[in-house]
Amino acid sequence: MAEEQIGRRRFIAAAAGAIALGVAGGVAIGQQEWFRPDDAAEQVPKPITADPEASPDAQALLKWFKELPTRSSRRVVSGQQIDDITAASFDEFIEKLATRTKKYPAMVGVMVRDAWTRADARVLIDHWRSGGLITMDIHPTNPWNPAGGANSAWVPDMKAPKPDLRVLLATADSSAQRTLWRSQLERMGDLVEELGQAGAVVLLRPLHESNGAWFWWGQDLGTHKTNARDLYRDVFYYITQTRKLHNVLFVYSPGASWNGPAMDYYPGAEYVDMICPSRYDDDMLMLGEREGESPNSDYKDILTAEKPIGFGECGPGTKLDGSWDARTIINRIRSTYPMMTYFNCWHGWQNKVMELVKDKHTEELMHDPWVITRDTVDWRPKNPPSSSSPPKPTPTYPGPASPPSTRNPVIRPQITR
Protein backbone atom coordinates (compact mmCIF):
# COMPACT_ATOMS: atom_id res chain seq x y z
CA MET A 1 0.00 0.00 0.00
CA ALA A 2 2.81 2.44 0.92
CA GLU A 3 4.63 1.68 -2.35
CA GLU A 4 1.44 2.22 -4.37
CA GLN A 5 0.90 5.60 -2.72
CA ILE A 6 4.49 6.63 -3.37
CA GLY A 7 4.18 5.54 -7.00
CA ARG A 8 0.90 7.44 -7.39
CA ARG A 9 2.43 10.64 -5.98
CA ARG A 10 5.40 10.34 -8.33
CA PHE A 11 3.09 9.87 -11.33
CA ILE A 12 0.93 12.85 -10.41
CA ALA A 13 4.02 15.02 -9.90
CA ALA A 14 5.48 13.90 -13.23
CA ALA A 15 2.20 14.53 -15.04
CA ALA A 16 1.84 18.01 -13.53
CA GLY A 17 5.39 18.87 -14.49
CA ALA A 18 4.89 17.64 -18.04
CA ILE A 19 1.71 19.66 -18.46
CA ALA A 20 3.42 22.79 -17.18
CA LEU A 21 6.37 22.25 -19.50
CA GLY A 22 4.09 21.61 -22.47
CA VAL A 23 2.10 24.77 -21.89
CA ALA A 24 5.21 26.86 -21.35
CA GLY A 25 6.82 25.50 -24.52
CA GLY A 26 3.74 25.84 -26.67
CA VAL A 27 3.34 22.07 -27.18
CA ALA A 28 -0.19 20.73 -27.30
CA ILE A 29 -0.90 18.20 -24.58
CA GLY A 30 -2.23 15.79 -27.17
CA GLN A 31 1.14 15.83 -28.94
CA GLN A 32 3.16 14.93 -25.82
CA GLU A 33 4.72 11.48 -25.51
CA TRP A 34 4.00 9.95 -22.10
CA PHE A 35 6.12 7.35 -20.34
CA ARG A 36 5.12 3.81 -21.11
CA PRO A 37 4.66 1.68 -17.92
CA ASP A 38 7.95 -0.10 -18.51
CA ASP A 39 9.78 3.21 -19.01
CA ALA A 40 8.43 4.57 -15.71
CA ALA A 41 9.50 1.38 -13.93
CA GLU A 42 13.00 1.79 -15.30
CA GLN A 43 13.21 5.37 -14.09
CA VAL A 44 11.86 4.66 -10.58
CA PRO A 45 13.01 1.21 -9.37
CA LYS A 46 10.42 -0.30 -7.09
CA PRO A 47 11.85 -1.16 -3.66
CA ILE A 48 11.35 -4.76 -2.59
CA THR A 49 11.96 -4.00 1.07
CA ALA A 50 9.39 -3.09 3.73
CA ASP A 51 11.23 0.21 4.21
CA PRO A 52 10.68 2.12 0.94
CA GLU A 53 13.90 4.05 1.57
CA ALA A 54 16.06 0.99 2.35
CA SER A 55 19.61 1.26 1.11
CA PRO A 56 20.58 -0.37 -2.20
CA ASP A 57 22.63 -2.90 -0.21
CA ALA A 58 19.62 -3.83 1.94
CA GLN A 59 17.51 -4.32 -1.17
CA ALA A 60 20.23 -6.38 -2.87
CA LEU A 61 20.63 -8.58 0.21
CA LEU A 62 16.89 -9.26 0.42
CA LYS A 63 16.81 -10.09 -3.29
CA TRP A 64 19.63 -12.57 -2.68
CA PHE A 65 17.71 -14.27 0.14
CA LYS A 66 14.66 -14.52 -2.11
CA GLU A 67 16.70 -16.31 -4.77
CA LEU A 68 18.59 -18.76 -2.53
CA PRO A 69 15.96 -21.57 -2.64
CA THR A 70 16.33 -21.74 -6.43
CA ARG A 71 19.98 -22.76 -6.23
CA SER A 72 21.31 -26.29 -6.49
CA SER A 73 24.08 -25.60 -3.95
CA ARG A 74 25.27 -22.84 -1.60
CA ARG A 75 21.68 -22.00 -0.67
CA VAL A 76 21.51 -21.97 3.17
CA VAL A 77 23.35 -19.35 5.22
CA SER A 78 25.12 -20.69 8.30
CA GLY A 79 24.85 -18.69 11.52
CA GLN A 80 25.97 -18.71 15.13
CA GLN A 81 24.67 -16.54 17.98
CA ILE A 82 27.26 -15.10 20.37
CA ASP A 83 26.60 -14.48 24.06
CA ASP A 84 27.66 -10.84 24.33
CA ILE A 85 28.72 -8.19 21.83
CA THR A 86 32.38 -8.47 22.88
CA ALA A 87 35.62 -9.70 21.37
CA ALA A 88 35.83 -12.43 24.03
CA SER A 89 32.39 -13.80 23.10
CA PHE A 90 33.23 -13.63 19.40
CA ASP A 91 36.40 -15.61 20.06
CA GLU A 92 34.52 -18.22 22.11
CA PHE A 93 31.76 -18.94 19.60
CA ILE A 94 33.13 -17.84 16.21
CA GLU A 95 36.92 -17.96 16.18
CA LYS A 96 37.04 -21.37 17.87
CA LEU A 97 34.48 -22.64 15.37
CA ALA A 98 36.66 -21.40 12.52
CA THR A 99 39.73 -23.02 14.07
CA ARG A 100 37.94 -26.35 14.36
CA THR A 101 36.18 -26.44 10.98
CA LYS A 102 38.38 -24.10 8.89
CA LYS A 103 35.19 -22.17 8.09
CA TYR A 104 33.60 -19.05 9.58
CA PRO A 105 29.80 -18.98 9.84
CA ALA A 106 28.34 -16.60 7.31
CA MET A 107 26.08 -14.94 9.88
CA VAL A 108 26.71 -13.80 13.45
CA GLY A 109 23.73 -13.25 15.75
CA VAL A 110 23.78 -10.75 18.60
CA MET A 111 21.45 -9.62 21.38
CA VAL A 112 21.33 -5.97 22.47
CA ARG A 113 21.53 -5.77 26.24
CA ASP A 114 22.23 -3.02 28.76
CA ALA A 115 25.98 -3.65 28.89
CA TRP A 116 26.54 -2.91 25.21
CA THR A 117 28.77 0.03 24.22
CA ARG A 118 29.60 1.46 20.81
CA ALA A 119 33.19 0.20 21.07
CA ASP A 120 31.90 -3.38 21.21
CA ALA A 121 30.57 -3.15 17.66
CA ARG A 122 34.09 -3.55 16.25
CA VAL A 123 33.87 -7.35 16.12
CA LEU A 124 30.65 -7.14 14.09
CA ILE A 125 32.05 -4.53 11.73
CA ASP A 126 35.14 -6.67 11.13
CA HIS A 127 32.91 -9.68 10.44
CA TRP A 128 30.84 -7.66 7.96
CA ARG A 129 33.92 -6.34 6.18
CA SER A 130 35.20 -9.90 5.88
CA GLY A 131 32.06 -10.82 3.96
CA GLY A 132 29.78 -11.86 6.84
CA LEU A 133 26.19 -11.02 7.76
CA ILE A 134 24.62 -9.78 11.00
CA THR A 135 21.32 -10.56 12.72
CA MET A 136 20.15 -8.79 15.86
CA ASP A 137 17.49 -9.16 18.54
CA ILE A 138 16.85 -7.47 21.86
CA HIS A 139 16.01 -8.99 25.27
CA PRO A 140 14.77 -5.80 26.89
CA THR A 141 14.24 -5.23 30.58
CA ASN A 142 10.60 -5.53 31.55
CA PRO A 143 9.37 -1.92 31.90
CA TRP A 144 7.05 -3.11 34.68
CA ASN A 145 9.96 -4.82 36.49
CA PRO A 146 12.98 -2.56 35.92
CA ALA A 147 14.95 -4.01 38.84
CA GLY A 148 15.01 -7.37 37.09
CA GLY A 149 17.36 -6.22 34.31
CA ALA A 150 17.71 -8.19 31.07
CA ASN A 151 16.64 -11.42 32.78
CA SER A 152 13.21 -9.89 33.41
CA ALA A 153 12.45 -10.39 29.72
CA TRP A 154 11.20 -13.82 30.82
CA VAL A 155 8.10 -13.71 33.01
CA PRO A 156 8.04 -15.88 36.17
CA ASP A 157 4.42 -16.88 35.64
CA MET A 158 3.26 -17.34 32.05
CA LYS A 159 -0.38 -17.52 33.17
CA ALA A 160 -0.29 -14.11 34.83
CA PRO A 161 -2.02 -11.25 32.93
CA LYS A 162 0.23 -9.36 30.55
CA PRO A 163 0.52 -5.54 30.55
CA ASP A 164 -0.98 -3.32 27.87
CA LEU A 165 1.93 -2.73 25.48
CA ARG A 166 0.24 0.29 23.93
CA VAL A 167 1.44 2.47 26.83
CA LEU A 168 4.98 2.07 25.38
CA LEU A 169 4.17 3.47 21.92
CA ALA A 170 5.49 6.74 20.55
CA THR A 171 1.88 7.98 20.58
CA ALA A 172 1.32 7.08 24.26
CA ASP A 173 1.33 9.46 27.23
CA SER A 174 4.51 9.83 29.27
CA SER A 175 5.10 7.15 31.92
CA ALA A 176 7.99 5.46 33.69
CA GLN A 177 7.41 2.33 31.62
CA ARG A 178 7.42 4.23 28.35
CA THR A 179 10.59 6.11 29.29
CA LEU A 180 12.44 2.89 30.13
CA TRP A 181 11.33 1.15 26.93
CA ARG A 182 12.21 4.13 24.71
CA SER A 183 15.69 4.30 26.28
CA GLN A 184 16.25 0.64 25.42
CA LEU A 185 14.97 1.25 21.91
CA GLU A 186 17.43 4.12 21.68
CA ARG A 187 20.33 1.80 22.50
CA MET A 188 19.27 -0.66 19.85
CA GLY A 189 19.05 2.19 17.36
CA ASP A 190 22.57 3.26 18.36
CA LEU A 191 23.94 -0.15 17.39
CA VAL A 192 22.03 -0.18 14.10
CA GLU A 193 23.42 3.29 13.42
CA GLU A 194 26.98 2.29 14.32
CA LEU A 195 26.80 -0.68 11.95
CA GLY A 196 25.19 1.45 9.25
CA GLN A 197 28.04 3.93 9.40
CA ALA A 198 30.34 1.02 8.56
CA GLY A 199 28.11 0.05 5.62
CA ALA A 200 26.56 -3.01 7.28
CA VAL A 201 23.01 -4.26 6.75
CA VAL A 202 21.27 -5.68 9.84
CA LEU A 203 18.62 -8.41 9.94
CA LEU A 204 16.59 -7.06 12.88
CA ARG A 205 14.22 -9.35 14.83
CA PRO A 206 12.08 -7.04 17.01
CA LEU A 207 9.99 -8.65 19.77
CA HIS A 208 10.77 -12.22 18.77
CA GLU A 209 8.52 -15.12 19.82
CA SER A 210 5.61 -12.79 20.58
CA ASN A 211 3.13 -15.62 19.95
CA GLY A 212 4.55 -17.34 23.05
CA ALA A 213 3.71 -16.47 26.64
CA TRP A 214 7.22 -16.60 28.11
CA PHE A 215 8.27 -12.97 27.40
CA TRP A 216 6.65 -9.84 28.84
CA TRP A 217 5.74 -8.74 25.30
CA GLY A 218 4.18 -12.13 24.49
CA GLN A 219 0.55 -13.11 24.36
CA ASP A 220 -1.71 -13.21 27.39
CA LEU A 221 -2.80 -16.81 27.95
CA GLY A 222 -6.02 -15.71 29.58
CA THR A 223 -7.23 -13.55 26.69
CA HIS A 224 -5.00 -14.92 23.90
CA LYS A 225 -4.22 -11.36 22.94
CA THR A 226 -1.17 -9.16 22.70
CA ASN A 227 -0.43 -5.74 21.32
CA ALA A 228 3.00 -6.88 20.19
CA ARG A 229 1.96 -6.14 16.60
CA ASP A 230 1.52 -2.46 17.46
CA LEU A 231 4.84 -2.40 19.30
CA TYR A 232 6.63 -4.10 16.38
CA ARG A 233 5.22 -1.48 14.00
CA ASP A 234 6.32 1.21 16.41
CA VAL A 235 9.87 -0.18 16.31
CA PHE A 236 9.68 -0.14 12.50
CA TYR A 237 8.70 3.54 12.49
CA TYR A 238 11.29 4.37 15.13
CA ILE A 239 14.13 2.87 13.07
CA THR A 240 13.04 4.11 9.65
CA GLN A 241 11.48 7.49 10.46
CA THR A 242 12.64 8.76 13.85
CA ARG A 243 16.24 7.56 13.43
CA LYS A 244 16.14 7.51 9.61
CA LEU A 245 18.19 4.33 9.52
CA HIS A 246 17.74 2.42 6.29
CA ASN A 247 20.32 -0.36 6.63
CA VAL A 248 17.80 -2.82 8.07
CA LEU A 249 15.84 -5.86 6.93
CA PHE A 250 12.91 -6.41 9.29
CA VAL A 251 12.41 -9.99 10.45
CA TYR A 252 9.24 -11.31 12.06
CA SER A 253 10.43 -14.14 14.29
CA PRO A 254 7.67 -16.20 15.93
CA GLY A 255 8.32 -19.06 18.31
CA ALA A 256 7.07 -22.60 17.93
CA SER A 257 3.30 -22.33 18.25
CA TRP A 258 2.94 -23.89 21.70
CA ASN A 259 0.83 -20.99 22.99
CA GLY A 260 -0.50 -19.51 19.76
CA PRO A 261 -0.18 -20.02 15.97
CA ALA A 262 3.01 -18.62 14.52
CA MET A 263 1.22 -16.12 12.27
CA ASP A 264 -1.44 -14.93 14.75
CA TYR A 265 0.65 -11.88 15.67
CA TYR A 266 2.09 -11.13 12.23
CA PRO A 267 2.48 -7.33 12.04
CA GLY A 268 1.64 -7.16 8.31
CA ALA A 269 3.46 -7.66 5.03
CA GLU A 270 4.30 -3.96 4.74
CA TYR A 271 6.39 -4.16 7.93
CA VAL A 272 8.19 -7.45 7.28
CA ASP A 273 11.00 -8.50 4.94
CA MET A 274 11.58 -12.05 6.20
CA ILE A 275 9.91 -14.54 8.55
CA CYS A 276 12.37 -16.52 10.66
CA PRO A 277 10.94 -18.65 13.48
CA SER A 278 12.76 -20.16 16.44
CA ARG A 279 12.88 -23.94 16.74
CA TYR A 280 14.69 -26.12 19.27
CA ASP A 281 14.28 -29.82 18.56
CA ASP A 282 16.71 -32.76 18.42
CA ASP A 283 15.32 -33.73 15.00
CA MET A 284 14.82 -30.13 13.84
CA LEU A 285 11.16 -30.84 13.17
CA MET A 286 8.92 -27.80 13.35
CA LEU A 287 5.76 -27.89 15.42
CA GLY A 288 2.96 -29.64 13.58
CA GLU A 289 5.09 -32.31 11.91
CA ARG A 290 4.59 -35.04 14.53
CA GLU A 291 1.11 -36.50 14.68
CA GLY A 292 -0.84 -35.31 17.70
CA GLU A 293 1.79 -32.78 18.76
CA SER A 294 0.07 -29.61 17.59
CA PRO A 295 -2.99 -28.54 15.58
CA ASN A 296 -0.80 -25.98 13.81
CA SER A 297 1.66 -26.53 10.98
CA ASP A 298 4.26 -23.82 11.55
CA TYR A 299 6.17 -24.31 8.30
CA LYS A 300 3.07 -24.31 6.08
CA ASP A 301 1.51 -21.39 7.94
CA ILE A 302 4.65 -19.28 7.60
CA LEU A 303 4.97 -20.05 3.89
CA THR A 304 1.56 -18.51 3.23
CA ALA A 305 3.06 -15.03 3.72
CA GLU A 306 5.36 -15.58 0.72
CA LYS A 307 8.42 -14.05 2.39
CA PRO A 308 11.96 -15.48 2.60
CA ILE A 309 12.22 -17.71 5.65
CA GLY A 310 14.97 -19.04 7.90
CA PHE A 311 15.60 -20.41 11.38
CA GLY A 312 16.03 -17.21 13.42
CA GLU A 313 17.12 -19.40 16.34
CA CYS A 314 17.72 -23.14 16.42
CA GLY A 315 19.39 -25.94 18.29
CA PRO A 316 18.72 -29.24 20.04
CA GLY A 317 15.79 -29.69 22.39
CA THR A 318 17.17 -32.26 24.85
CA LYS A 319 20.69 -33.22 23.73
CA LEU A 320 22.40 -30.33 25.49
CA ASP A 321 25.64 -32.12 26.40
CA GLY A 322 27.50 -31.87 23.10
CA SER A 323 26.13 -35.13 21.74
CA TRP A 324 23.83 -33.47 19.20
CA ASP A 325 24.62 -34.13 15.54
CA ALA A 326 24.92 -30.71 13.90
CA ARG A 327 24.32 -32.22 10.47
CA THR A 328 20.69 -32.58 11.51
CA ILE A 329 20.16 -28.91 10.63
CA ILE A 330 21.06 -29.08 6.96
CA ASN A 331 19.72 -32.62 6.50
CA ARG A 332 16.33 -31.52 7.81
CA ILE A 333 16.28 -28.39 5.66
CA ARG A 334 17.22 -30.43 2.59
CA SER A 335 14.60 -33.13 3.18
CA THR A 336 11.68 -31.25 4.75
CA TYR A 337 12.09 -27.45 4.69
CA PRO A 338 13.76 -26.57 1.37
CA MET A 339 12.57 -22.95 1.50
CA MET A 340 14.73 -22.22 4.54
CA THR A 341 17.46 -19.73 3.64
CA TYR A 342 19.46 -19.62 6.88
CA PHE A 343 19.95 -21.11 10.33
CA ASN A 344 21.24 -19.30 13.40
CA CYS A 345 22.38 -21.68 16.16
CA TRP A 346 21.95 -20.36 19.68
CA HIS A 347 24.84 -20.18 22.13
CA GLY A 348 25.17 -22.44 25.16
CA TRP A 349 24.56 -21.29 28.73
CA GLN A 350 25.60 -22.49 32.17
CA ASN A 351 26.20 -26.24 31.67
CA LYS A 352 24.10 -26.47 28.52
CA VAL A 353 25.86 -27.06 25.19
CA MET A 354 24.14 -25.77 22.09
CA GLU A 355 26.82 -23.92 20.14
CA LEU A 356 28.17 -25.42 16.92
CA VAL A 357 31.78 -25.45 18.06
CA LYS A 358 30.96 -28.07 20.73
CA ASP A 359 28.48 -30.25 18.83
CA LYS A 360 29.25 -33.43 16.91
CA HIS A 361 29.89 -33.51 13.14
CA THR A 362 30.06 -29.72 12.85
CA GLU A 363 32.87 -30.04 10.28
CA GLU A 364 30.55 -31.92 7.94
CA LEU A 365 27.82 -29.32 8.43
CA MET A 366 30.08 -26.40 7.61
CA HIS A 367 31.46 -28.15 4.51
CA ASP A 368 28.09 -29.38 3.22
CA PRO A 369 27.50 -28.28 -0.41
CA TRP A 370 24.21 -26.62 0.58
CA VAL A 371 25.79 -24.49 3.32
CA ILE A 372 27.04 -20.94 2.79
CA THR A 373 29.98 -19.94 4.98
CA ARG A 374 31.54 -16.49 5.21
CA ASP A 375 33.94 -17.12 2.36
CA THR A 376 31.10 -18.06 -0.03
CA VAL A 377 28.64 -15.23 0.68
CA ASP A 378 27.95 -13.71 -2.75
CA TRP A 379 25.03 -11.31 -2.41
CA ARG A 380 26.85 -8.15 -3.47
CA PRO A 381 25.83 -6.82 -6.90
CA LYS A 382 28.56 -7.17 -9.52
CA ASN A 383 27.98 -3.54 -10.53
CA PRO A 384 26.62 -1.78 -7.44
CA PRO A 385 24.83 1.52 -8.04
CA SER A 386 26.73 4.67 -7.22
CA SER A 387 24.20 5.51 -4.51
CA SER A 388 25.42 2.55 -2.45
CA SER A 389 28.56 4.39 -1.39
CA PRO A 390 29.17 4.41 2.38
CA PRO A 391 26.80 6.77 4.20
CA LYS A 392 28.11 10.02 5.60
CA PRO A 393 29.05 9.72 9.29
CA THR A 394 26.37 11.02 11.63
CA PRO A 395 27.26 13.21 14.58
CA THR A 396 28.23 11.52 17.81
CA TYR A 397 26.99 12.73 21.18
CA PRO A 398 29.90 13.64 23.45
CA GLY A 399 29.51 13.59 27.18
CA PRO A 400 26.53 12.17 29.05
CA ALA A 401 23.80 10.81 26.83
CA SER A 402 20.83 13.10 26.39
CA PRO A 403 17.32 11.75 26.98
CA PRO A 404 15.90 9.99 23.92
CA SER A 405 13.27 12.68 23.49
CA THR A 406 15.95 15.34 22.92
CA ARG A 407 18.41 13.25 20.93
CA ASN A 408 15.87 11.96 18.41
CA PRO A 409 12.60 13.82 17.93
CA VAL A 410 9.72 11.38 18.08
CA ILE A 411 7.93 10.54 14.85
CA ARG A 412 4.32 9.84 15.75
CA PRO A 413 2.93 7.59 13.03
CA GLN A 414 -0.64 6.42 13.05
CA ILE A 415 -0.72 2.94 14.50
CA THR A 416 -3.06 0.65 12.59
CA ARG A 417 -4.57 -2.64 13.69
JSON list of N, CA and C in Angstrom, two decimals, residues 238-270:
[
{"chain": "A", "resi": 238, "resn": "TYR", "atom": "N", "xyz": [10.19, 3.75, 14.39]},
{"chain": "A", "resi": 238, "resn": "TYR", "atom": "CA", "xyz": [11.29, 4.37, 15.13]},
{"chain": "A", "resi": 238, "resn": "TYR", "atom": "C", "xyz": [12.59, 4.26, 14.33]},
{"chain": "A", "resi": 239, "resn": "ILE", "atom": "N", "xyz": [12.88, 3.08, 13.82]},
{"chain": "A", "resi": 239, "resn": "ILE", "atom": "CA", "xyz": [14.13, 2.87, 13.07]},
{"chain": "A", "resi": 239, "resn": "ILE", "atom": "C", "xyz": [14.13, 3.65, 11.77]},
{"chain": "A", "resi": 240, "resn": "THR", "atom": "N", "xyz": [13.04, 3.55, 11.01]},
{"chain": "A", "resi": 240, "resn": "THR", "atom": "CA", "xyz": [13.04, 4.11, 9.65]},
{"chain": "A", "resi": 240, "resn": "THR", "atom": "C", "xyz": [12.72, 5.59, 9.59]},
{"chain": "A", "resi": 241, "resn": "GLN", "atom": "N", "xyz": [11.91, 6.10, 10.55]},
{"chain": "A", "resi": 241, "resn": "GLN", "atom": "CA", "xyz": [11.48, 7.49, 10.46]},
{"chain": "A", "resi": 241, "resn": "GLN", "atom": "C", "xyz": [12.11, 8.37, 11.54]},
{"chain": "A", "resi": 242, "resn": "THR", "atom": "N", "xyz": [12.03, 7.95, 12.80]},
{"chain": "A", "resi": 242, "resn": "THR", "atom": "CA", "xyz": [12.64, 8.76, 13.85]},
{"chain": "A", "resi": 242, "resn": "THR", "atom": "C", "xyz": [14.16, 8.81, 13.70]},
{"chain": "A", "resi": 243, "resn": "ARG", "atom": "N", "xyz": [14.77, 7.62, 13.56]},
{"chain": "A", "resi": 243, "resn": "ARG", "atom": "CA", "xyz": [16.24, 7.56, 13.43]},
{"chain": "A", "resi": 243, "resn": "ARG", "atom": "C", "xyz": [16.71, 7.67, 11.99]},
{"chain": "A", "resi": 244, "resn": "LYS", "atom": "N", "xyz": [15.80, 7.45, 11.05]},
{"chain": "A", "resi": 244, "resn": "LYS", "atom": "CA", "xyz": [16.14, 7.51, 9.61]},
{"chain": "A", "resi": 244, "resn": "LYS", "atom": "C", "xyz": [17.30, 6.58, 9.28]},
{"chain": "A", "resi": 245, "resn": "LEU", "atom": "N", "xyz": [17.19, 5.37, 9.78]},
{"chain": "A", "resi": 245, "resn": "LEU", "atom": "CA", "xyz": [18.19, 4.33, 9.52]},
{"chain": "A", "resi": 245, "resn": "LEU", "atom": "C", "xyz": [17.59, 3.36, 8.50]},
{"chain": "A", "resi": 246, "resn": "HIS", "atom": "N", "xyz": [18.29, 3.19, 7.40]},
{"chain": "A", "resi": 246, "resn": "HIS", "atom": "CA", "xyz": [17.74, 2.42, 6.29]},
{"chain": "A", "resi": 246, "resn": "HIS", "atom": "C", "xyz": [18.64, 1.24, 5.89]},
{"chain": "A", "resi": 247, "resn": "ASN", "atom": "N", "xyz": [19.43, 0.79, 6.85]},
{"chain": "A", "resi": 247, "resn": "ASN", "atom": "CA", "xyz": [20.32, -0.36, 6.63]},
{"chain": "A", "resi": 247, "resn": "ASN", "atom": "C", "xyz": [19.77, -1.61, 7.31]},
{"chain": "A", "resi": 248, "resn": "VAL", "atom": "N", "xyz": [18.45, -1.76, 7.30]},
{"chain": "A", "resi": 248, "resn": "VAL", "atom": "CA", "xyz": [17.80, -2.82, 8.07]},
{"chain": "A", "resi": 248, "resn": "VAL", "atom": "C", "xyz": [16.86, -3.64, 7.19]},
{"chain": "A", "resi": 249, "resn": "LEU", "atom": "N", "xyz": [16.89, -4.97, 7.40]},
{"chain": "A", "resi": 249, "resn": "LEU", "atom": "CA", "xyz": [15.84, -5.86, 6.93]},
{"chain": "A", "resi": 249, "resn": "LEU", "atom": "C", "xyz": [15.05, -6.30, 8.16]},
{"chain": "A", "resi": 250, "resn": "PHE", "atom": "N", "xyz": [13.75, -6.14, 8.12]},
{"chain": "A", "resi": 250, "resn": "PHE", "atom": "CA", "xyz": [12.91, -6.41, 9.29]},
{"chain": "A", "resi": 250, "resn": "PHE", "atom": "C", "xyz": [12.42, -7.85, 9.25]},
{"chain": "A", "resi": 251, "resn": "VAL", "atom": "N", "xyz": [12.68, -8.55, 10.36]},
{"chain": "A", "resi": 251, "resn": "VAL", "atom": "CA", "xyz": [12.41, -9.99, 10.45]},
{"chain": "A", "resi": 251, "resn": "VAL", "atom": "C", "xyz": [11.35, -10.25, 11.51]},
{"chain": "A", "resi": 252, "resn": "TYR", "atom": "N", "xyz": [10.24, -10.82, 11.10]},
{"chain": "A", "resi": 252, "resn": "TYR", "atom": "CA", "xyz": [9.24, -11.31, 12.06]},
{"chain": "A", "resi": 252, "resn": "TYR", "atom": "C", "xyz": [9.67, -12.70, 12.48]},
{"chain": "A", "resi": 253, "resn": "SER", "atom": "N", "xyz": [9.83, -12.90, 13.79]},
{"chain": "A", "resi": 253, "resn": "SER", "atom": "CA", "xyz": [10.43, -14.14, 14.29]},
{"chain": "A", "resi": 253, "resn": "SER", "atom": "C", "xyz": [9.55, -14.78, 15.36]},
{"chain": "A", "resi": 254, "resn": "PRO", "atom": "N", "xyz": [8.54, -15.55, 14.94]},
{"chain": "A", "resi": 254, "resn": "PRO", "atom": "CA", "xyz": [7.67, -16.20, 15.93]},
{"chain": "A", "resi": 254, "resn": "PRO", "atom": "C", "xyz": [8.36, -17.40, 16.56]},
{"chain": "A", "resi": 255, "resn": "GLY", "atom": "N", "xyz": [7.85, -17.83, 17.69]},
{"chain": "A", "resi": 255, "resn": "GLY", "atom": "CA", "xyz": [8.32, -19.06, 18.31]},
{"chain": "A", "resi": 255, "resn": "GLY", "atom": "C", "xyz": [7.48, -20.23, 17.83]},
{"chain": "A", "resi": 256, "resn": "ALA", "atom": "N", "xyz": [7.90, -21.44, 18.20]},
{"chain": "A", "resi": 256, "resn": "ALA", "atom": "CA", "xyz": [7.07, -22.60, 17.93]},
{"chain": "A", "resi": 256, "resn": "ALA", "atom": "C", "xyz": [5.71, -22.37, 18.56]},
{"chain": "A", "resi": 257, "resn": "SER", "atom": "N", "xyz": [4.65, -22.76, 17.87]},
{"chain": "A", "resi": 257, "resn": "SER", "atom": "CA", "xyz": [3.30, -22.33, 18.25]},
{"chain": "A", "resi": 257, "resn": "SER", "atom": "C", "xyz": [2.71, -23.11, 19.42]},
{"chain": "A", "resi": 258, "resn": "TRP", "atom": "N", "xyz": [3.47, -23.22, 20.51]},
{"chain": "A", "resi": 258, "resn": "TRP", "atom": "CA", "xyz": [2.94, -23.89, 21.70]},
{"chain": "A", "resi": 258, "resn": "TRP", "atom": "C", "xyz": [1.74, -23.13, 22.26]},
{"chain": "A", "resi": 259, "resn": "ASN", "atom": "N", "xyz": [1.87, -21.80, 22.36]},
{"chain": "A", "resi": 259, "resn": "ASN", "atom": "CA", "xyz": [0.83, -20.99, 22.99]},
{"chain": "A", "resi": 259, "resn": "ASN", "atom": "C", "xyz": [-0.12, -20.35, 21.99]},
{"chain": "A", "resi": 260, "resn": "GLY", "atom": "N", "xyz": [0.33, -20.14, 20.77]},
{"chain": "A", "resi": 260, "resn": "GLY", "atom": "CA", "xyz": [-0.50, -19.51, 19.76]},
{"chain": "A", "resi": 260, "resn": "GLY", "atom": "C", "xyz": [0.10, -19.71, 18.40]},
{"chain": "A", "resi": 261, "resn": "PRO", "atom": "N", "xyz": [-0.70, -19.81, 17.33]},
{"chain": "A", "resi": 261, "resn": "PRO", "atom": "CA", "xyz": [-0.18, -20.02, 15.97]},
{"chain": "A", "resi": 261, "resn": "PRO", "atom": "C", "xyz": [0.89, -19.00, 15.61]},
{"chain": "A", "resi": 262, "resn": "ALA", "atom": "N", "xyz": [1.85, -19.45, 14.85]},
{"chain": "A", "resi": 262, "resn": "ALA", "atom": "CA", "xyz": [3.01, -18.62, 14.52]},
{"chain": "A", "resi": 262, "resn": "ALA", "atom": "C", "xyz": [2.63, -17.31, 13.83]},
{"chain": "A", "resi": 263, "resn": "MET", "atom": "N", "xyz": [1.58, -17.32, 13.04]},
{"chain": "A", "resi": 263, "resn": "MET", "atom": "CA", "xyz": [1.22, -16.12, 12.27]},
{"chain": "A", "resi": 263, "resn": "MET", "atom": "C", "xyz": [0.10, -15.30, 12.91]},
{"chain": "A", "resi": 264, "resn": "ASP", "atom": "N", "xyz": [-0.35, -15.66, 14.10]},
{"chain": "A", "resi": 264, "resn": "ASP", "atom": "CA", "xyz": [-1.44, -14.93, 14.75]},
{"chain": "A", "resi": 264, "resn": "ASP", "atom": "C", "xyz": [-1.06, -13.48, 15.07]},
{"chain": "A", "resi": 265, "resn": "TYR", "atom": "N", "xyz": [0.22, -13.22, 15.27]},
{"chain": "A", "resi": 265, "resn": "TYR", "atom": "CA", "xyz": [0.65, -11.88, 15.67]},
{"chain": "A", "resi": 265, "resn": "TYR", "atom": "C", "xyz": [1.55, -11.24, 14.61]},
{"chain": "A", "resi": 266, "resn": "TYR", "atom": "N", "xyz": [1.36, -11.67, 13.38]},
{"chain": "A", "resi": 266, "resn": "TYR", "atom": "CA", "xyz": [2.09, -11.13, 12.23]},
{"chain": "A", "resi": 266, "resn": "TYR", "atom": "C", "xyz": [1.76, -9.65, 12.08]},
{"chain": "A", "resi": 267, "resn": "PRO", "atom": "N", "xyz": [2.77, -8.76, 12.06]},
{"chain": "A", "resi": 267, "resn": "PRO", "atom": "CA", "xyz": [2.48, -7.33, 12.04]},
{"chain": "A", "resi": 267, "resn": "PRO", "atom": "C", "xyz": [2.00, -6.81, 10.69]},
{"chain": "A", "resi": 268, "resn": "GLY", "atom": "N", "xyz": [2.09, -7.60, 9.63]},
{"chain": "A", "resi": 268, "resn": "GLY", "atom": "CA", "xyz": [1.64, -7.16, 8.31]},
{"chain": "A", "resi": 268, "resn": "GLY", "atom": "C", "xyz": [2.76, -7.16, 7.31]},
{"chain": "A", "resi": 269, "resn": "ALA", "atom": "N", "xyz": [2.45, -7.52, 6.07]},
{"chain": "A", "resi": 269, "resn": "ALA", "atom": "CA", "xyz": [3.46, -7.66, 5.03]},
{"chain": "A", "resi": 269, "resn": "ALA", "atom": "C", "xyz": [4.26, -6.39, 4.80]},
{"chain": "A", "resi": 270, "resn": "GLU", "atom": "N", "xyz": [3.61, -5.23, 5.01]},
{"chain": "A", "resi": 270, "resn": "GLU", "atom": "CA", "xyz": [4.30, -3.96, 4.74]},
{"chain": "A", "resi": 270, "resn": "GLU", "atom": "C", "xyz": [5.34, -3.62, 5.79]}
]
